[in-house]
mmCIF file of C-alpha atoms in Angstrom:
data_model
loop_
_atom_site.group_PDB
_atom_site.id
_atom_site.type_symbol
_atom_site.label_atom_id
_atom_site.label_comp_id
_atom_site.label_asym_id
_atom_site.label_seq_id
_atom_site.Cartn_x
_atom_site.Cartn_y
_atom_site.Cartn_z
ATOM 1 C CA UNK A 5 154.791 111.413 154.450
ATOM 2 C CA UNK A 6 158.695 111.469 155.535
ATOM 3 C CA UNK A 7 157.400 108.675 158.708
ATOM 4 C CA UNK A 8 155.488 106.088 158.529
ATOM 5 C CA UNK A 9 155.526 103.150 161.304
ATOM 6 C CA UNK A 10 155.898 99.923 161.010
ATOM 7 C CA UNK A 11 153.366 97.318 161.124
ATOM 8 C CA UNK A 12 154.739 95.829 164.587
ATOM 9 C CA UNK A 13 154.378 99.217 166.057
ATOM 10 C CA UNK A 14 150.969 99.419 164.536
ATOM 11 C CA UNK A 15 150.052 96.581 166.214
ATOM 12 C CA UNK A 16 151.561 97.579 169.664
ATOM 13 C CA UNK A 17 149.816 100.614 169.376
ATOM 14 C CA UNK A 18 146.233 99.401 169.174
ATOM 15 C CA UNK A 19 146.840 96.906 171.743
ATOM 16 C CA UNK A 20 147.605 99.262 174.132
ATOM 17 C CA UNK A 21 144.857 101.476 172.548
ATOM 18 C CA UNK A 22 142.759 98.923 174.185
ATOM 19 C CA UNK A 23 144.659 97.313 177.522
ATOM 20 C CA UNK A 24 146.539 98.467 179.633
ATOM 21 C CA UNK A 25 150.136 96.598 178.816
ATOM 22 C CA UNK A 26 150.818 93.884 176.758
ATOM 23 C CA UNK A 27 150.445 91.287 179.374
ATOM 24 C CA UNK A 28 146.892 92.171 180.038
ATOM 25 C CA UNK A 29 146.439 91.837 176.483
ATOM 26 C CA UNK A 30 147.490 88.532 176.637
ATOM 27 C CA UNK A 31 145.823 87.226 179.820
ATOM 28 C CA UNK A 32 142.258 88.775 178.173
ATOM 29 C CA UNK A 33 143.154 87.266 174.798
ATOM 30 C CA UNK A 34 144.664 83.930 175.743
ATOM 31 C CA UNK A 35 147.383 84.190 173.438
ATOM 32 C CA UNK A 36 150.802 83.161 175.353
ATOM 33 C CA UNK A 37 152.528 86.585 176.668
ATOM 34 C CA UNK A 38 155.882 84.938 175.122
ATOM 35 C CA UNK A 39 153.905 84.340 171.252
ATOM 36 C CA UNK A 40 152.907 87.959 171.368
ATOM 37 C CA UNK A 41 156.375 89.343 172.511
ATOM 38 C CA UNK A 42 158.023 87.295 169.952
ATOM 39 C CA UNK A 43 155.760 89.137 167.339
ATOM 40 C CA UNK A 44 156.709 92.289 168.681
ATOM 41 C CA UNK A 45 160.557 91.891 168.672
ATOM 42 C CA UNK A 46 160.883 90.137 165.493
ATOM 43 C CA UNK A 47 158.375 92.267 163.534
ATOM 44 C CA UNK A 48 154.582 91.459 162.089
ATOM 45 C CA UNK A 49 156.595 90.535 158.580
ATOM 46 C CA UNK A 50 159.241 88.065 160.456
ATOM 47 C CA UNK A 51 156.486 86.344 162.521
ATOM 48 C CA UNK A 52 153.941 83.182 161.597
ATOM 49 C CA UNK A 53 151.309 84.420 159.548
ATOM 50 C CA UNK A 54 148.498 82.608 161.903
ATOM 51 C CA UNK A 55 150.140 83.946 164.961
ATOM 52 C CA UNK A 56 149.797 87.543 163.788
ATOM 53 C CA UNK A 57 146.024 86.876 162.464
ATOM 54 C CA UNK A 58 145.337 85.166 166.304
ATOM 55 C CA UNK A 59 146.374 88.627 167.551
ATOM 56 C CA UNK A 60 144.281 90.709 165.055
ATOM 57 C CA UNK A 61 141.240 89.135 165.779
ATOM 58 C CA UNK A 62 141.864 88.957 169.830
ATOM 59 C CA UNK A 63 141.837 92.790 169.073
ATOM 60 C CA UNK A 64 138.544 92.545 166.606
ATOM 61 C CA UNK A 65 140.064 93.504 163.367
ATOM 62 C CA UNK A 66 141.477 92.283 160.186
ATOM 63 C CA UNK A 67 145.356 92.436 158.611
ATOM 64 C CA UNK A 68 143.520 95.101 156.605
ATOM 65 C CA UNK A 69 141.899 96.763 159.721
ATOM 66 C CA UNK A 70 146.116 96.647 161.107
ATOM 67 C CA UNK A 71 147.328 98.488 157.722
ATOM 68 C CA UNK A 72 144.475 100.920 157.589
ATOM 69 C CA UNK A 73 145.422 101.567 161.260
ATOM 70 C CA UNK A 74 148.823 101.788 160.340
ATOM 71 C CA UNK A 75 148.467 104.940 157.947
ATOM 72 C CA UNK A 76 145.947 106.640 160.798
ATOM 73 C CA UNK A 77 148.266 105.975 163.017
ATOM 74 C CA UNK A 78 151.312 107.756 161.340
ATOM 75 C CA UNK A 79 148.840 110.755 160.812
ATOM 76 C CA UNK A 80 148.244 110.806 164.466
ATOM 77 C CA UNK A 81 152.152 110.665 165.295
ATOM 78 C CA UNK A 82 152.955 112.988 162.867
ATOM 79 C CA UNK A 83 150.008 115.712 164.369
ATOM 80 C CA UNK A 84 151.691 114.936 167.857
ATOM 81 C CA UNK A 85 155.137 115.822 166.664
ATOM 82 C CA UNK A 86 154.154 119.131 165.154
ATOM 83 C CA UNK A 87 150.950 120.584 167.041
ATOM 84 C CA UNK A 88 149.987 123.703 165.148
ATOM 85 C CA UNK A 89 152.400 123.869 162.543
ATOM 86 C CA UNK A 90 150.472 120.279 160.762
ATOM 87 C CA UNK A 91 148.684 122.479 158.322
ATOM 88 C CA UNK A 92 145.190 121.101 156.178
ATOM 89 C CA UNK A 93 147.333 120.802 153.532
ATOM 90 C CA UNK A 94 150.002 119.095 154.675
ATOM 91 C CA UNK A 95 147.486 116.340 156.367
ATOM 92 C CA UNK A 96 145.127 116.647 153.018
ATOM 93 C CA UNK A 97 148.474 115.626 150.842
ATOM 94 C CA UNK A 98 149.354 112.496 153.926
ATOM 95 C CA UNK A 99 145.648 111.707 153.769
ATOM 96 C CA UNK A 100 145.678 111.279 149.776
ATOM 97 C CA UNK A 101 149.211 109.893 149.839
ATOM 98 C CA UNK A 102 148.410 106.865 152.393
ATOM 99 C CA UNK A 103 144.954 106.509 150.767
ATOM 100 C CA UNK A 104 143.298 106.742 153.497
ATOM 101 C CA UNK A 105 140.961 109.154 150.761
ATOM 102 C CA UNK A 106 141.111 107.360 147.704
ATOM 103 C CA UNK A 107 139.369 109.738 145.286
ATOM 104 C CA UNK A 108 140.998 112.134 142.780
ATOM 105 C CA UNK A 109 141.156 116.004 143.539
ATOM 106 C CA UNK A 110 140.903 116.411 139.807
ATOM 107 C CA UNK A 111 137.307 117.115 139.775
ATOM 108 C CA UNK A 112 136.622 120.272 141.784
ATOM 109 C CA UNK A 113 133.290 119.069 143.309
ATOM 110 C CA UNK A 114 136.027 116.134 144.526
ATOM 111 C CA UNK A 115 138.124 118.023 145.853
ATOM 112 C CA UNK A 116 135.738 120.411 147.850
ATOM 113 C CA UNK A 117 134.282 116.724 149.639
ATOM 114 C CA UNK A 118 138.584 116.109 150.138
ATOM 115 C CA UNK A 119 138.693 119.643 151.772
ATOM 116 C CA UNK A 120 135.579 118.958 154.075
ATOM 117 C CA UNK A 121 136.658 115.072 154.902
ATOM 118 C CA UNK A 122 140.218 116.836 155.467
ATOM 119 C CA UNK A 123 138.758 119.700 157.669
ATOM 120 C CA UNK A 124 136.480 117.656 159.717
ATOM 121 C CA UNK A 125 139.483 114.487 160.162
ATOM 122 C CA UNK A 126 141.744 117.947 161.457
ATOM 123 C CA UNK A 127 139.305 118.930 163.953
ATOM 124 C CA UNK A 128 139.007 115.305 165.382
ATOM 125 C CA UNK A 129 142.596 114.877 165.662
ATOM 126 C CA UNK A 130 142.812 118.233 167.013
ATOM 127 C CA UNK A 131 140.170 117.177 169.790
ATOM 128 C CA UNK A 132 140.828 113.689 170.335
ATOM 129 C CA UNK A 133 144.508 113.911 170.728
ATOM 130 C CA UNK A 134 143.967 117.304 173.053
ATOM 131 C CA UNK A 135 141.837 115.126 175.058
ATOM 132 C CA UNK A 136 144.223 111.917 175.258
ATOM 133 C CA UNK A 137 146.752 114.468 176.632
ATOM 134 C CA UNK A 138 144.772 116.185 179.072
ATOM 135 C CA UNK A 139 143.741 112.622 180.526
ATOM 136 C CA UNK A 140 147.629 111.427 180.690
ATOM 137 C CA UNK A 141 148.040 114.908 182.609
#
């Protein structure tokens, strides 16, 4: 995939998946609005390991839950940026690459399950993201 994002925009992104801004983030968590912008400008991998775990689990998931969220999230960006023209096998090759599927298309009866996970993944997107924009409208 020629763009993935960072782990501190990751993280940005699903906290204001779920609040509002960043400060209502950190009145509802309790973390200090200062810890959490510190995180933010000096990136997930510059920041205290504990401080960056605190802010996963204010927002209910795991550092694994952040870099799972990470490749979804690059998959949604990318979608955004090109509409239409993000074919099923362009996202079928980002969705293998990023592991986000982790079987082999070796195996044809494989790669038919890749194909439907692929096709049904590309209609959510195509739904989801139609409806995001609709409600920012």
């Amino acid at each position: 995939m020629e763009y993935t994002l960072t782990l501190t925009e990751t993280l940005k992104i699903e906290i204001l998946k779920r609040y509002k801004n960043v400060k209502q983030f950190s009145d509802t968590s309790g973390i200090p609005y200062m810890t959490i912008s510190s995180v933010l400008k000096r990136g997930v991998e510059n920041s205290v390991f504990g401080t960056v775990l605190r802010i996963c689990e204010a927002l209910k998931m795991s550092i694994d839950d952040l870099i799972h969220a990470r490749a979804f999230n690059s998959i949604e960006m990318k979608f955004l940026r090109l509409g239409d023209n993000y074919t099923l096998k362009e996202l079928k090759a980002d969705l293998l690459e990023t592991k986000i599927i982790n079987l082999s298309p070796d195996d044809e009866v494989v790669n038919e399950i890749i194909d439907d996970l692929t096709k049904d993944y590309y209609n959510t997107l195509k739904t989801t993201l139609k409806n995001s924009l609709a409600t920012l409208n």
